[in-house]
Amino acid sequence: MDQLAAMATFVRVVDAGSLSAAARSLPSSLTSVSRQISELEQQFGTRLLLRTTRQLALTDDGRILYERAKGILGELKELEAALSREHHQPSGRLRISTPSLMGRLVIAPLLDEFLRRFPSLCVDLLLVDRAVDMVEEDIHLWLRVGHLPDSQLVARKLADLQMIVCASPAYLERRGTPQAPADLKHHDCLVFSDTPGIAHWRFGRDPKAEYRIRLFGRVWVNSLDALVTAARGGAGIVRVPSWQVEAELAEGRLRRILRKHEPAPTPLHMLFQPSRLASPKTRAFADFLIQHWRKSDPFGGFDHYEND
C-alpha cells in the first residue's frame, strides 16, 4: 500500500464528508477508496472512521491522523514547489495567524498590496488571541506577542511592544489618578482574559526586579477592542499595548498613567515551522512584512504621550 496515497485519500474522505463523495472528486471507485481506508486502519491497528448509511464521523485516533496527515501532505506540496524549477512565483494558500486587533488594524490593510504583488497567492488570515498549534492548525506564519518558550519553531523578532495603563479623563476626575501600582487595588480595572478571576499586571523596567499587582477585575473581556471602548467610556482603568490606543491618547480620550512604573517592552516575533521556512510563499510574506515595517514602523512613536 502507498501510505501517502492512502493518507491523501483519507483526508479527502474527511473533507468531502463521505466515501462516495471522495471517490467522485478524486476520481476513483468507491471500492478503491473503501479499501484504502480499511488498509490504513489495519496499518495503524485502530478504527479511524465511524460509518453509517447517513453520516461519517472521526474517531479520536482518526482526528489525530487527519490533522497530522493534512500537515504532512501540505509540507510535501510545499517542498515540491520549492524544489521545482517550474515554480518561480509563490502560489497557493498562505495561512497566517495574528492577535485579533493586530491582524485587523495592521496586517489586513497590507493584504491588497501583497496580493497584487503575488497574484497566484491567496491568504487565510486567522485572528485569535490565544496560542496556536502551528502543525495541527496548518499555520505557515504566526505573529506572536510575548516571550517565547523553548520550541522547535524558527523565530525572528520584529518589534518591541510597550504595555501601558490608561483611563479616560472622566474616570480619573471621578475616582482620582493612581500614583503607584498598589493604588490600582482601589480602582475599577478592566481586564483582558478569556477566564474571569484574578489578574496579575506586571510593573518595573528591570525584568529581574519586576513586580506584579494582583487584581480582582471589575470587568473581564476577551476582546481588546471592547476593553478600550469601555475604558474610553469611563468604565475603568485598562492595560493595553500603546499602539492600540494611539488615536485615543492623541485626542485626549484616554490618559496614560503610571508611566514611570511601566514594564520592559514585550517582544513581537514572527514564527515559522522549520519545514516551511524555505516555502516560497512563506518567504514572500515574511520579506514583504519586514520591508514594509522598515519604511513605517506601526508600533513606534508613542512615547510623546506623557500624560500622568
PDB file of C-alpha atoms in Angstrom:
ATOM      1  CA  MET A   1       0.000   0.000   0.000  1.00  0.00           C
ATOM      2  CA  ASP A   2       1.185   3.523  -0.844  1.00  0.00           C
ATOM      3  CA  GLN A   3       0.778   5.026   2.609  1.00  0.00           C
ATOM      4  CA  LEU A   4       0.983   8.632   1.411  1.00  0.00           C
ATOM      5  CA  ALA A   5      -1.668   7.995  -1.217  1.00  0.00           C
ATOM      6  CA  ALA A   6      -3.862   6.311   1.370  1.00  0.00           C
ATOM      7  CA  MET A   7      -3.482   9.239   3.767  1.00  0.00           C
ATOM      8  CA  ALA A   8      -4.363  11.630   0.937  1.00  0.00           C
ATOM      9  CA  THR A   9      -7.490   9.599   0.265  1.00  0.00           C
ATOM     10  CA  PHE A  10      -8.340   9.578   3.975  1.00  0.00           C
ATOM     11  CA  VAL A  11      -8.029  13.390   4.153  1.00  0.00           C
ATOM     12  CA  ARG A  12     -10.180  13.720   1.025  1.00  0.00           C
ATOM     13  CA  VAL A  13     -12.858  11.448   2.561  1.00  0.00           C
ATOM     14  CA  VAL A  14     -12.996  13.548   5.743  1.00  0.00           C
ATOM     15  CA  ASP A  15     -13.118  16.824   3.800  1.00  0.00           C
ATOM     16  CA  ALA A  16     -15.769  15.513   1.399  1.00  0.00           C
ATOM     17  CA  GLY A  17     -17.920  14.073   4.181  1.00  0.00           C
ATOM     18  CA  SER A  18     -18.376  10.608   2.675  1.00  0.00           C
ATOM     19  CA  LEU A  19     -16.547   7.855   0.822  1.00  0.00           C
ATOM     20  CA  SER A  20     -18.715   8.227  -2.266  1.00  0.00           C
ATOM     21  CA  ALA A  21     -18.161  11.992  -2.471  1.00  0.00           C
ATOM     22  CA  ALA A  22     -14.406  11.463  -2.123  1.00  0.00           C
ATOM     23  CA  ALA A  23     -14.472   8.799  -4.854  1.00  0.00           C
ATOM     24  CA  ARG A  24     -16.233  11.210  -7.239  1.00  0.00           C
ATOM     25  CA  SER A  25     -13.755  14.026  -6.555  1.00  0.00           C
ATOM     26  CA  LEU A  26     -10.536  12.025  -6.939  1.00  0.00           C
ATOM     27  CA  PRO A  27     -11.795  10.417  -9.327  1.00  0.00           C
ATOM     28  CA  SER A  28     -11.669   6.836  -8.135  1.00  0.00           C
ATOM     29  CA  SER A  29     -14.012   3.947  -7.488  1.00  0.00           C
ATOM     30  CA  LEU A  30     -15.888   3.676  -4.218  1.00  0.00           C
ATOM     31  CA  THR A  31     -14.408   0.210  -3.780  1.00  0.00           C
ATOM     32  CA  SER A  32     -10.859   1.555  -4.106  1.00  0.00           C
ATOM     33  CA  VAL A  33     -11.478   4.346  -1.610  1.00  0.00           C
ATOM     34  CA  SER A  34     -13.052   1.965   0.900  1.00  0.00           C
ATOM     35  CA  ARG A  35     -10.157  -0.499   0.504  1.00  0.00           C
ATOM     36  CA  GLN A  36      -7.543   2.221   1.145  1.00  0.00           C
ATOM     37  CA  ILE A  37      -9.313   3.328   4.336  1.00  0.00           C
ATOM     38  CA  SER A  38      -9.557  -0.268   5.557  1.00  0.00           C
ATOM     39  CA  GLU A  39      -5.878  -0.915   4.817  1.00  0.00           C
ATOM     40  CA  LEU A  40      -4.941   2.296   6.613  1.00  0.00           C
ATOM     41  CA  GLU A  41      -6.896   1.148   9.686  1.00  0.00           C
ATOM     42  CA  GLN A  42      -5.116  -2.212   9.541  1.00  0.00           C
ATOM     43  CA  GLN A  43      -1.758  -0.468   9.173  1.00  0.00           C
ATOM     44  CA  PHE A  44      -2.283   1.606  12.329  1.00  0.00           C
ATOM     45  CA  GLY A  45      -4.266  -1.046  14.176  1.00  0.00           C
ATOM     46  CA  THR A  46      -7.170   1.244  15.070  1.00  0.00           C
ATOM     47  CA  ARG A  47     -10.570   2.369  13.815  1.00  0.00           C
ATOM     48  CA  LEU A  48     -10.321   5.753  12.072  1.00  0.00           C
ATOM     49  CA  LEU A  49     -13.878   6.346  10.869  1.00  0.00           C
ATOM     50  CA  LEU A  50     -17.327   5.542  12.185  1.00  0.00           C
ATOM     51  CA  ARG A  51     -19.510   4.875   9.138  1.00  0.00           C
ATOM     52  CA  THR A  52     -23.289   4.625   8.879  1.00  0.00           C
ATOM     53  CA  THR A  53     -25.607   4.857   5.902  1.00  0.00           C
ATOM     54  CA  ARG A  54     -26.198   8.550   6.550  1.00  0.00           C
ATOM     55  CA  GLN A  55     -23.077  10.007   8.083  1.00  0.00           C
ATOM     56  CA  LEU A  56     -19.369   9.655   8.682  1.00  0.00           C
ATOM     57  CA  ALA A  57     -17.535  10.631  11.875  1.00  0.00           C
ATOM     58  CA  LEU A  58     -13.914  10.596  13.002  1.00  0.00           C
ATOM     59  CA  THR A  59     -12.779   8.560  15.972  1.00  0.00           C
ATOM     60  CA  ASP A  60     -10.263  10.174  18.350  1.00  0.00           C
ATOM     61  CA  ASP A  61      -7.428   8.344  16.586  1.00  0.00           C
ATOM     62  CA  GLY A  62      -8.908   9.330  13.234  1.00  0.00           C
ATOM     63  CA  ARG A  63      -8.851  13.005  14.177  1.00  0.00           C
ATOM     64  CA  ILE A  64      -5.185  12.766  15.193  1.00  0.00           C
ATOM     65  CA  LEU A  65      -4.299  11.112  11.880  1.00  0.00           C
ATOM     66  CA  TYR A  66      -6.372  13.627   9.897  1.00  0.00           C
ATOM     67  CA  GLU A  67      -4.596  16.644  11.426  1.00  0.00           C
ATOM     68  CA  ARG A  68      -1.116  15.132  11.074  1.00  0.00           C
ATOM     69  CA  ALA A  69      -1.730  13.758   7.580  1.00  0.00           C
ATOM     70  CA  LYS A  70      -3.041  17.107   6.399  1.00  0.00           C
ATOM     71  CA  GLY A  71       0.123  18.789   7.670  1.00  0.00           C
ATOM     72  CA  ILE A  72       2.410  16.159   6.105  1.00  0.00           C
ATOM     73  CA  LEU A  73       0.701  16.406   2.735  1.00  0.00           C
ATOM     74  CA  GLY A  74       0.814  20.202   2.855  1.00  0.00           C
ATOM     75  CA  GLU A  75       4.528  20.193   3.634  1.00  0.00           C
ATOM     76  CA  LEU A  76       5.153  17.728   0.796  1.00  0.00           C
ATOM     77  CA  LYS A  77       3.399  20.042  -1.667  1.00  0.00           C
ATOM     78  CA  GLU A  78       5.441  22.995  -0.435  1.00  0.00           C
ATOM     79  CA  LEU A  79       8.666  21.002  -0.746  1.00  0.00           C
ATOM     80  CA  GLU A  80       7.768  20.062  -4.317  1.00  0.00           C
ATOM     81  CA  ALA A  81       7.026  23.708  -5.101  1.00  0.00           C
ATOM     82  CA  ALA A  82      10.256  24.921  -3.501  1.00  0.00           C
ATOM     83  CA  LEU A  83      12.390  22.429  -5.435  1.00  0.00           C
ATOM     84  CA  SER A  84      10.591  22.629  -8.766  1.00  0.00           C
ATOM     85  CA  ARG A  85      12.080  24.940 -11.372  1.00  0.00           C
ATOM     86  CA  GLU A  86       8.604  25.484 -12.757  1.00  0.00           C
ATOM     87  CA  HIS A  87       7.506  27.431  -9.655  1.00  0.00           C
ATOM     88  CA  HIS A  88       9.223  30.792  -9.965  1.00  0.00           C
ATOM     89  CA  GLN A  89       6.373  32.698  -8.310  1.00  0.00           C
ATOM     90  CA  PRO A  90       4.847  31.903  -4.905  1.00  0.00           C
ATOM     91  CA  SER A  91       1.441  30.314  -5.287  1.00  0.00           C
ATOM     92  CA  GLY A  92      -1.262  28.569  -3.310  1.00  0.00           C
ATOM     93  CA  ARG A  93      -2.819  29.275   0.071  1.00  0.00           C
ATOM     94  CA  LEU A  94      -0.882  31.068   2.816  1.00  0.00           C
ATOM     95  CA  ARG A  95      -2.288  30.649   6.336  1.00  0.00           C
ATOM     96  CA  ILE A  96      -1.281  33.395   8.787  1.00  0.00           C
ATOM     97  CA  SER A  97      -2.237  33.748  12.462  1.00  0.00           C
ATOM     98  CA  THR A  98      -2.076  37.037  14.386  1.00  0.00           C
ATOM     99  CA  PRO A  99      -3.629  38.569  17.502  1.00  0.00           C
ATOM    100  CA  SER A 100      -7.104  39.776  16.511  1.00  0.00           C
ATOM    101  CA  LEU A 101      -6.648  43.540  16.799  1.00  0.00           C
ATOM    102  CA  MET A 102      -3.169  43.477  15.258  1.00  0.00           C
ATOM    103  CA  GLY A 103      -4.484  41.454  12.360  1.00  0.00           C
ATOM    104  CA  ARG A 104      -7.391  43.809  11.777  1.00  0.00           C
ATOM    105  CA  LEU A 105      -5.547  47.119  12.132  1.00  0.00           C
ATOM    106  CA  VAL A 106      -2.025  46.281  10.935  1.00  0.00           C
ATOM    107  CA  ILE A 107      -1.983  43.153   8.755  1.00  0.00           C
ATOM    108  CA  ALA A 108      -5.311  43.315   6.911  1.00  0.00           C
ATOM    109  CA  PRO A 109      -4.596  46.784   5.396  1.00  0.00           C
ATOM    110  CA  LEU A 110      -1.391  45.362   3.825  1.00  0.00           C
ATOM    111  CA  LEU A 111      -3.066  42.457   2.061  1.00  0.00           C
ATOM    112  CA  ASP A 112      -4.194  44.409  -1.003  1.00  0.00           C
ATOM    113  CA  GLU A 113      -0.635  45.397  -1.890  1.00  0.00           C
ATOM    114  CA  PHE A 114       0.713  41.925  -1.061  1.00  0.00           C
ATOM    115  CA  LEU A 115      -1.871  40.091  -3.177  1.00  0.00           C
ATOM    116  CA  ARG A 116      -1.376  42.455  -6.121  1.00  0.00           C
ATOM    117  CA  ARG A 117       2.355  41.744  -5.933  1.00  0.00           C
ATOM    118  CA  PHE A 118       1.754  37.970  -5.808  1.00  0.00           C
ATOM    119  CA  PRO A 119      -1.378  37.254  -7.876  1.00  0.00           C
ATOM    120  CA  SER A 120      -1.036  33.462  -7.577  1.00  0.00           C
ATOM    121  CA  LEU A 121      -1.346  33.550  -3.786  1.00  0.00           C
ATOM    122  CA  CYS A 122      -4.407  33.596  -1.563  1.00  0.00           C
ATOM    123  CA  VAL A 123      -4.326  34.383   2.173  1.00  0.00           C
ATOM    124  CA  ASP A 124      -6.181  32.767   5.053  1.00  0.00           C
ATOM    125  CA  LEU A 125      -5.850  35.219   7.986  1.00  0.00           C
ATOM    126  CA  LEU A 126      -6.670  33.682  11.373  1.00  0.00           C
ATOM    127  CA  LEU A 127      -7.347  36.336  14.056  1.00  0.00           C
ATOM    128  CA  VAL A 128      -7.138  34.748  17.511  1.00  0.00           C
ATOM    129  CA  ASP A 129      -5.949  35.959  20.919  1.00  0.00           C
ATOM    130  CA  ARG A 130      -4.509  32.616  22.008  1.00  0.00           C
ATOM    131  CA  ALA A 131      -1.557  30.383  21.328  1.00  0.00           C
ATOM    132  CA  VAL A 132      -1.938  28.273  18.202  1.00  0.00           C
ATOM    133  CA  ASP A 133      -0.601  24.843  17.302  1.00  0.00           C
ATOM    134  CA  MET A 134       1.122  25.579  14.005  1.00  0.00           C
ATOM    135  CA  VAL A 135       1.239  21.922  12.957  1.00  0.00           C
ATOM    136  CA  GLU A 136      -2.298  20.865  13.845  1.00  0.00           C
ATOM    137  CA  GLU A 137      -3.855  24.144  12.662  1.00  0.00           C
ATOM    138  CA  ASP A 138      -1.776  24.206   9.483  1.00  0.00           C
ATOM    139  CA  ILE A 139      -0.288  27.674  10.149  1.00  0.00           C
ATOM    140  CA  HIS A 140       2.527  28.831   7.851  1.00  0.00           C
ATOM    141  CA  LEU A 141       3.425  32.037   9.714  1.00  0.00           C
ATOM    142  CA  TRP A 142       2.429  33.211  13.209  1.00  0.00           C
ATOM    143  CA  LEU A 143       2.850  36.687  14.708  1.00  0.00           C
ATOM    144  CA  ARG A 144       3.168  36.089  18.452  1.00  0.00           C
ATOM    145  CA  VAL A 145       3.349  38.654  21.243  1.00  0.00           C
ATOM    146  CA  GLY A 146       5.317  37.700  24.356  1.00  0.00           C
ATOM    147  CA  HIS A 147       8.476  35.912  25.407  1.00  0.00           C
ATOM    148  CA  LEU A 148       8.938  32.602  23.638  1.00  0.00           C
ATOM    149  CA  PRO A 149       9.041  29.221  25.371  1.00  0.00           C
ATOM    150  CA  ASP A 150      11.515  26.632  24.157  1.00  0.00           C
ATOM    151  CA  SER A 151      10.223  25.053  20.954  1.00  0.00           C
ATOM    152  CA  GLN A 152      11.264  23.728  17.559  1.00  0.00           C
ATOM    153  CA  LEU A 153       9.844  26.798  15.798  1.00  0.00           C
ATOM    154  CA  VAL A 154      12.060  29.278  13.979  1.00  0.00           C
ATOM    155  CA  ALA A 155      11.628  32.830  15.320  1.00  0.00           C
ATOM    156  CA  ARG A 156      12.506  36.276  14.038  1.00  0.00           C
ATOM    157  CA  LYS A 157      11.970  39.306  16.258  1.00  0.00           C
ATOM    158  CA  LEU A 158      10.037  42.125  14.587  1.00  0.00           C
ATOM    159  CA  ALA A 159       9.425  44.759  17.257  1.00  0.00           C
ATOM    160  CA  ASP A 160       9.032  45.615  20.938  1.00  0.00           C
ATOM    161  CA  LEU A 161       5.556  46.475  22.193  1.00  0.00           C
ATOM    162  CA  GLN A 162       5.068  48.689  25.234  1.00  0.00           C
ATOM    163  CA  MET A 163       2.254  47.833  27.614  1.00  0.00           C
ATOM    164  CA  ILE A 164       0.697  50.921  29.195  1.00  0.00           C
ATOM    165  CA  VAL A 165      -2.033  51.685  31.734  1.00  0.00           C
ATOM    166  CA  CYS A 166      -4.614  54.306  30.870  1.00  0.00           C
ATOM    167  CA  ALA A 167      -8.091  55.588  31.667  1.00  0.00           C
ATOM    168  CA  SER A 168     -10.482  58.267  30.489  1.00  0.00           C
ATOM    169  CA  PRO A 169     -10.204  61.818  31.894  1.00  0.00           C
ATOM    170  CA  ALA A 170     -13.764  61.471  33.211  1.00  0.00           C
ATOM    171  CA  TYR A 171     -12.890  58.347  35.205  1.00  0.00           C
ATOM    172  CA  LEU A 172      -9.718  59.902  36.650  1.00  0.00           C
ATOM    173  CA  GLU A 173     -11.608  63.052  37.624  1.00  0.00           C
ATOM    174  CA  ARG A 174     -14.268  60.970  39.348  1.00  0.00           C
ATOM    175  CA  ARG A 175     -12.010  58.410  41.092  1.00  0.00           C
ATOM    176  CA  GLY A 176      -8.603  60.106  41.209  1.00  0.00           C
ATOM    177  CA  THR A 177      -5.335  59.221  39.465  1.00  0.00           C
ATOM    178  CA  PRO A 178      -3.316  56.255  40.839  1.00  0.00           C
ATOM    179  CA  GLN A 179       0.189  57.323  41.821  1.00  0.00           C
ATOM    180  CA  ALA A 180       1.616  53.817  42.304  1.00  0.00           C
ATOM    181  CA  PRO A 181       0.651  50.344  41.035  1.00  0.00           C
ATOM    182  CA  ALA A 182      -0.624  49.381  44.503  1.00  0.00           C
ATOM    183  CA  ASP A 183      -3.301  52.064  44.164  1.00  0.00           C
ATOM    184  CA  LEU A 184      -4.959  50.004  41.426  1.00  0.00           C
ATOM    185  CA  LYS A 185      -6.432  47.727  44.097  1.00  0.00           C
ATOM    186  CA  HIS A 186      -8.812  50.574  44.941  1.00  0.00           C
ATOM    187  CA  HIS A 187      -9.884  51.209  41.345  1.00  0.00           C
ATOM    188  CA  ASP A 188     -12.117  49.586  38.745  1.00  0.00           C
ATOM    189  CA  CYS A 189      -9.800  47.656  36.439  1.00  0.00           C
ATOM    190  CA  LEU A 190     -10.786  46.297  33.036  1.00  0.00           C
ATOM    191  CA  VAL A 191      -9.029  43.024  32.300  1.00  0.00           C
ATOM    192  CA  PHE A 192      -8.330  41.165  29.069  1.00  0.00           C
ATOM    193  CA  SER A 193      -8.950  37.466  29.583  1.00  0.00           C
ATOM    194  CA  ASP A 194     -10.993  34.510  28.428  1.00  0.00           C
ATOM    195  CA  THR A 195     -11.390  33.319  32.025  1.00  0.00           C
ATOM    196  CA  PRO A 196     -12.650  35.762  34.698  1.00  0.00           C
ATOM    197  CA  GLY A 197     -10.887  35.529  38.043  1.00  0.00           C
ATOM    198  CA  ILE A 198      -7.688  37.065  39.338  1.00  0.00           C
ATOM    199  CA  ALA A 199      -5.381  39.109  37.100  1.00  0.00           C
ATOM    200  CA  HIS A 200      -1.699  39.969  37.548  1.00  0.00           C
ATOM    201  CA  TRP A 201      -0.327  43.144  35.932  1.00  0.00           C
ATOM    202  CA  ARG A 202       3.456  43.436  35.653  1.00  0.00           C
ATOM    203  CA  PHE A 203       5.356  46.620  36.516  1.00  0.00           C
ATOM    204  CA  GLY A 204       9.029  47.631  36.653  1.00  0.00           C
ATOM    205  CA  ARG A 205      11.577  48.060  33.844  1.00  0.00           C
ATOM    206  CA  ASP A 206      14.090  45.534  35.156  1.00  0.00           C
ATOM    207  CA  PRO A 207      12.837  42.021  34.264  1.00  0.00           C
ATOM    208  CA  LYS A 208      14.810  40.611  37.201  1.00  0.00           C
ATOM    209  CA  ALA A 209      13.185  43.002  39.643  1.00  0.00           C
ATOM    210  CA  GLU A 210       9.718  43.375  38.174  1.00  0.00           C
ATOM    211  CA  TYR A 211       6.715  43.037  40.421  1.00  0.00           C
ATOM    212  CA  ARG A 212       3.128  42.016  39.889  1.00  0.00           C
ATOM    213  CA  ILE A 213      -0.061  43.517  41.245  1.00  0.00           C
ATOM    214  CA  ARG A 214      -2.863  41.059  41.986  1.00  0.00           C
ATOM    215  CA  LEU A 215      -6.185  42.446  40.831  1.00  0.00           C
ATOM    216  CA  PHE A 216      -9.808  41.355  41.074  1.00  0.00           C
ATOM    217  CA  GLY A 217     -11.057  42.903  37.856  1.00  0.00           C
ATOM    218  CA  ARG A 218     -14.410  44.666  37.745  1.00  0.00           C
ATOM    219  CA  VAL A 219     -14.871  43.850  34.043  1.00  0.00           C
ATOM    220  CA  TRP A 220     -13.411  40.916  32.091  1.00  0.00           C
ATOM    221  CA  VAL A 221     -13.471  40.927  28.290  1.00  0.00           C
ATOM    222  CA  ASN A 222     -11.828  38.640  25.707  1.00  0.00           C
ATOM    223  CA  SER A 223     -11.624  41.487  23.151  1.00  0.00           C
ATOM    224  CA  LEU A 224      -9.105  44.337  23.357  1.00  0.00           C
ATOM    225  CA  ASP A 225     -11.371  46.426  21.137  1.00  0.00           C
ATOM    226  CA  ALA A 226     -14.188  46.134  23.663  1.00  0.00           C
ATOM    227  CA  LEU A 227     -11.850  46.861  26.590  1.00  0.00           C
ATOM    228  CA  VAL A 228     -10.621  50.089  25.002  1.00  0.00           C
ATOM    229  CA  THR A 229     -14.205  51.125  24.233  1.00  0.00           C
ATOM    230  CA  ALA A 230     -15.219  50.503  27.850  1.00  0.00           C
ATOM    231  CA  ALA A 231     -12.229  52.472  29.163  1.00  0.00           C
ATOM    232  CA  ARG A 232     -12.945  55.336  26.780  1.00  0.00           C
ATOM    233  CA  GLY A 233     -16.494  55.432  28.136  1.00  0.00           C
ATOM    234  CA  GLY A 234     -15.224  55.794  31.713  1.00  0.00           C
ATOM    235  CA  ALA A 235     -15.790  52.246  32.989  1.00  0.00           C
ATOM    236  CA  GLY A 236     -12.322  51.910  34.496  1.00  0.00           C
ATOM    237  CA  ILE A 237      -8.582  51.508  34.003  1.00  0.00           C
ATOM    238  CA  VAL A 238      -7.197  49.370  31.200  1.00  0.00           C
ATOM    239  CA  ARG A 239      -3.770  47.895  30.378  1.00  0.00           C
ATOM    240  CA  VAL A 240      -3.073  47.532  26.652  1.00  0.00           C
ATOM    241  CA  PRO A 241      -0.218  47.814  24.115  1.00  0.00           C
ATOM    242  CA  SER A 242       0.402  51.513  23.437  1.00  0.00           C
ATOM    243  CA  TRP A 243      -0.008  51.242  19.648  1.00  0.00           C
ATOM    244  CA  GLN A 244      -3.616  50.155  20.059  1.00  0.00           C
ATOM    245  CA  VAL A 245      -4.650  53.408  21.740  1.00  0.00           C
ATOM    246  CA  GLU A 246      -2.565  55.882  19.727  1.00  0.00           C
ATOM    247  CA  ALA A 247      -5.630  57.777  18.478  1.00  0.00           C
ATOM    248  CA  GLU A 248      -7.277  57.857  21.927  1.00  0.00           C
ATOM    249  CA  LEU A 249      -4.112  59.230  23.544  1.00  0.00           C
ATOM    250  CA  ALA A 250      -3.556  61.823  20.809  1.00  0.00           C
ATOM    251  CA  GLU A 251      -7.131  63.084  21.012  1.00  0.00           C
ATOM    252  CA  GLY A 252      -7.280  63.068  24.813  1.00  0.00           C
ATOM    253  CA  ARG A 253      -9.973  60.439  25.104  1.00  0.00           C
ATOM    254  CA  LEU A 254      -7.606  58.345  27.242  1.00  0.00           C
ATOM    255  CA  ARG A 255      -4.745  59.394  29.519  1.00  0.00           C
ATOM    256  CA  ARG A 256      -1.597  57.374  30.131  1.00  0.00           C
ATOM    257  CA  ILE A 257      -0.922  56.804  33.840  1.00  0.00           C
ATOM    258  CA  LEU A 258       1.765  55.088  35.971  1.00  0.00           C
ATOM    259  CA  ARG A 259       4.280  55.745  33.204  1.00  0.00           C
ATOM    260  CA  LYS A 260       7.390  55.515  35.392  1.00  0.00           C
ATOM    261  CA  HIS A 261       6.293  52.074  36.602  1.00  0.00           C
ATOM    262  CA  GLU A 262       5.767  50.513  33.177  1.00  0.00           C
ATOM    263  CA  PRO A 263       7.365  47.108  32.483  1.00  0.00           C
ATOM    264  CA  ALA A 264      10.047  46.442  29.912  1.00  0.00           C
ATOM    265  CA  PRO A 265       8.699  46.145  26.360  1.00  0.00           C
ATOM    266  CA  THR A 266       7.200  42.842  25.223  1.00  0.00           C
ATOM    267  CA  PRO A 267       8.704  41.313  22.043  1.00  0.00           C
ATOM    268  CA  LEU A 268       6.747  40.567  18.880  1.00  0.00           C
ATOM    269  CA  HIS A 269       8.085  37.609  16.898  1.00  0.00           C
ATOM    270  CA  MET A 270       7.368  36.096  13.530  1.00  0.00           C
ATOM    271  CA  LEU A 271       7.349  32.288  13.874  1.00  0.00           C
ATOM    272  CA  PHE A 272       7.727  29.562  11.256  1.00  0.00           C
ATOM    273  CA  GLN A 273       7.803  25.805  11.226  1.00  0.00           C
ATOM    274  CA  PRO A 274      11.355  24.758  10.218  1.00  0.00           C
ATOM    275  CA  SER A 275       9.973  22.673   7.354  1.00  0.00           C
ATOM    276  CA  ARG A 276       8.115  25.687   5.957  1.00  0.00           C
ATOM    277  CA  LEU A 277      10.859  28.289   6.278  1.00  0.00           C
ATOM    278  CA  ALA A 278      12.011  27.559   2.724  1.00  0.00           C
ATOM    279  CA  SER A 279       8.490  27.756   1.283  1.00  0.00           C
ATOM    280  CA  PRO A 280       8.364  30.491  -1.402  1.00  0.00           C
ATOM    281  CA  LYS A 281       5.008  31.815  -0.187  1.00  0.00           C
ATOM    282  CA  THR A 282       6.148  31.965   3.447  1.00  0.00           C
ATOM    283  CA  ARG A 283       9.370  33.756   2.488  1.00  0.00           C
ATOM    284  CA  ALA A 284       7.416  36.129   0.248  1.00  0.00           C
ATOM    285  CA  PHE A 285       5.152  37.318   3.063  1.00  0.00           C
ATOM    286  CA  ALA A 286       7.949  37.475   5.642  1.00  0.00           C
ATOM    287  CA  ASP A 287      10.114  39.593   3.328  1.00  0.00           C
ATOM    288  CA  PHE A 288       7.145  41.791   2.402  1.00  0.00           C
ATOM    289  CA  LEU A 289       6.282  42.421   6.059  1.00  0.00           C
ATOM    290  CA  ILE A 290       9.865  43.268   7.014  1.00  0.00           C
ATOM    291  CA  GLN A 291      10.269  45.653   4.060  1.00  0.00           C
ATOM    292  CA  HIS A 292       7.019  47.409   4.906  1.00  0.00           C
ATOM    293  CA  TRP A 293       7.872  47.850   8.587  1.00  0.00           C
ATOM    294  CA  ARG A 294      11.318  49.203   7.782  1.00  0.00           C
ATOM    295  CA  LYS A 295       9.574  52.039   5.956  1.00  0.00           C
ATOM    296  CA  SER A 296       6.871  52.659   8.548  1.00  0.00           C
ATOM    297  CA  ASP A 297       7.013  51.044  11.983  1.00  0.00           C
ATOM    298  CA  PRO A 298       3.357  50.584  13.030  1.00  0.00           C
ATOM    299  CA  PHE A 299       4.335  50.102  16.662  1.00  0.00           C
ATOM    300  CA  GLY A 300       6.611  53.100  17.241  1.00  0.00           C
ATOM    301  CA  GLY A 301       6.189  56.757  18.032  1.00  0.00           C
ATOM    302  CA  PHE A 302       4.073  56.710  21.186  1.00  0.00           C
ATOM    303  CA  ASP A 303       6.484  57.983  23.821  1.00  0.00           C
ATOM    304  CA  HIS A 304       5.421  61.595  23.349  1.00  0.00           C
ATOM    305  CA  TYR A 305       2.076  60.946  25.045  1.00  0.00           C
ATOM    306  CA  GLU A 306       3.395  61.644  28.528  1.00  0.00           C
ATOM    307  CA  ASN A 307       0.163  62.264  30.471  1.00  0.00           C
ATOM    308  CA  ASP A 308       0.236  61.191  34.130  1.00  0.00           C
TER     309      ASP A 308
END
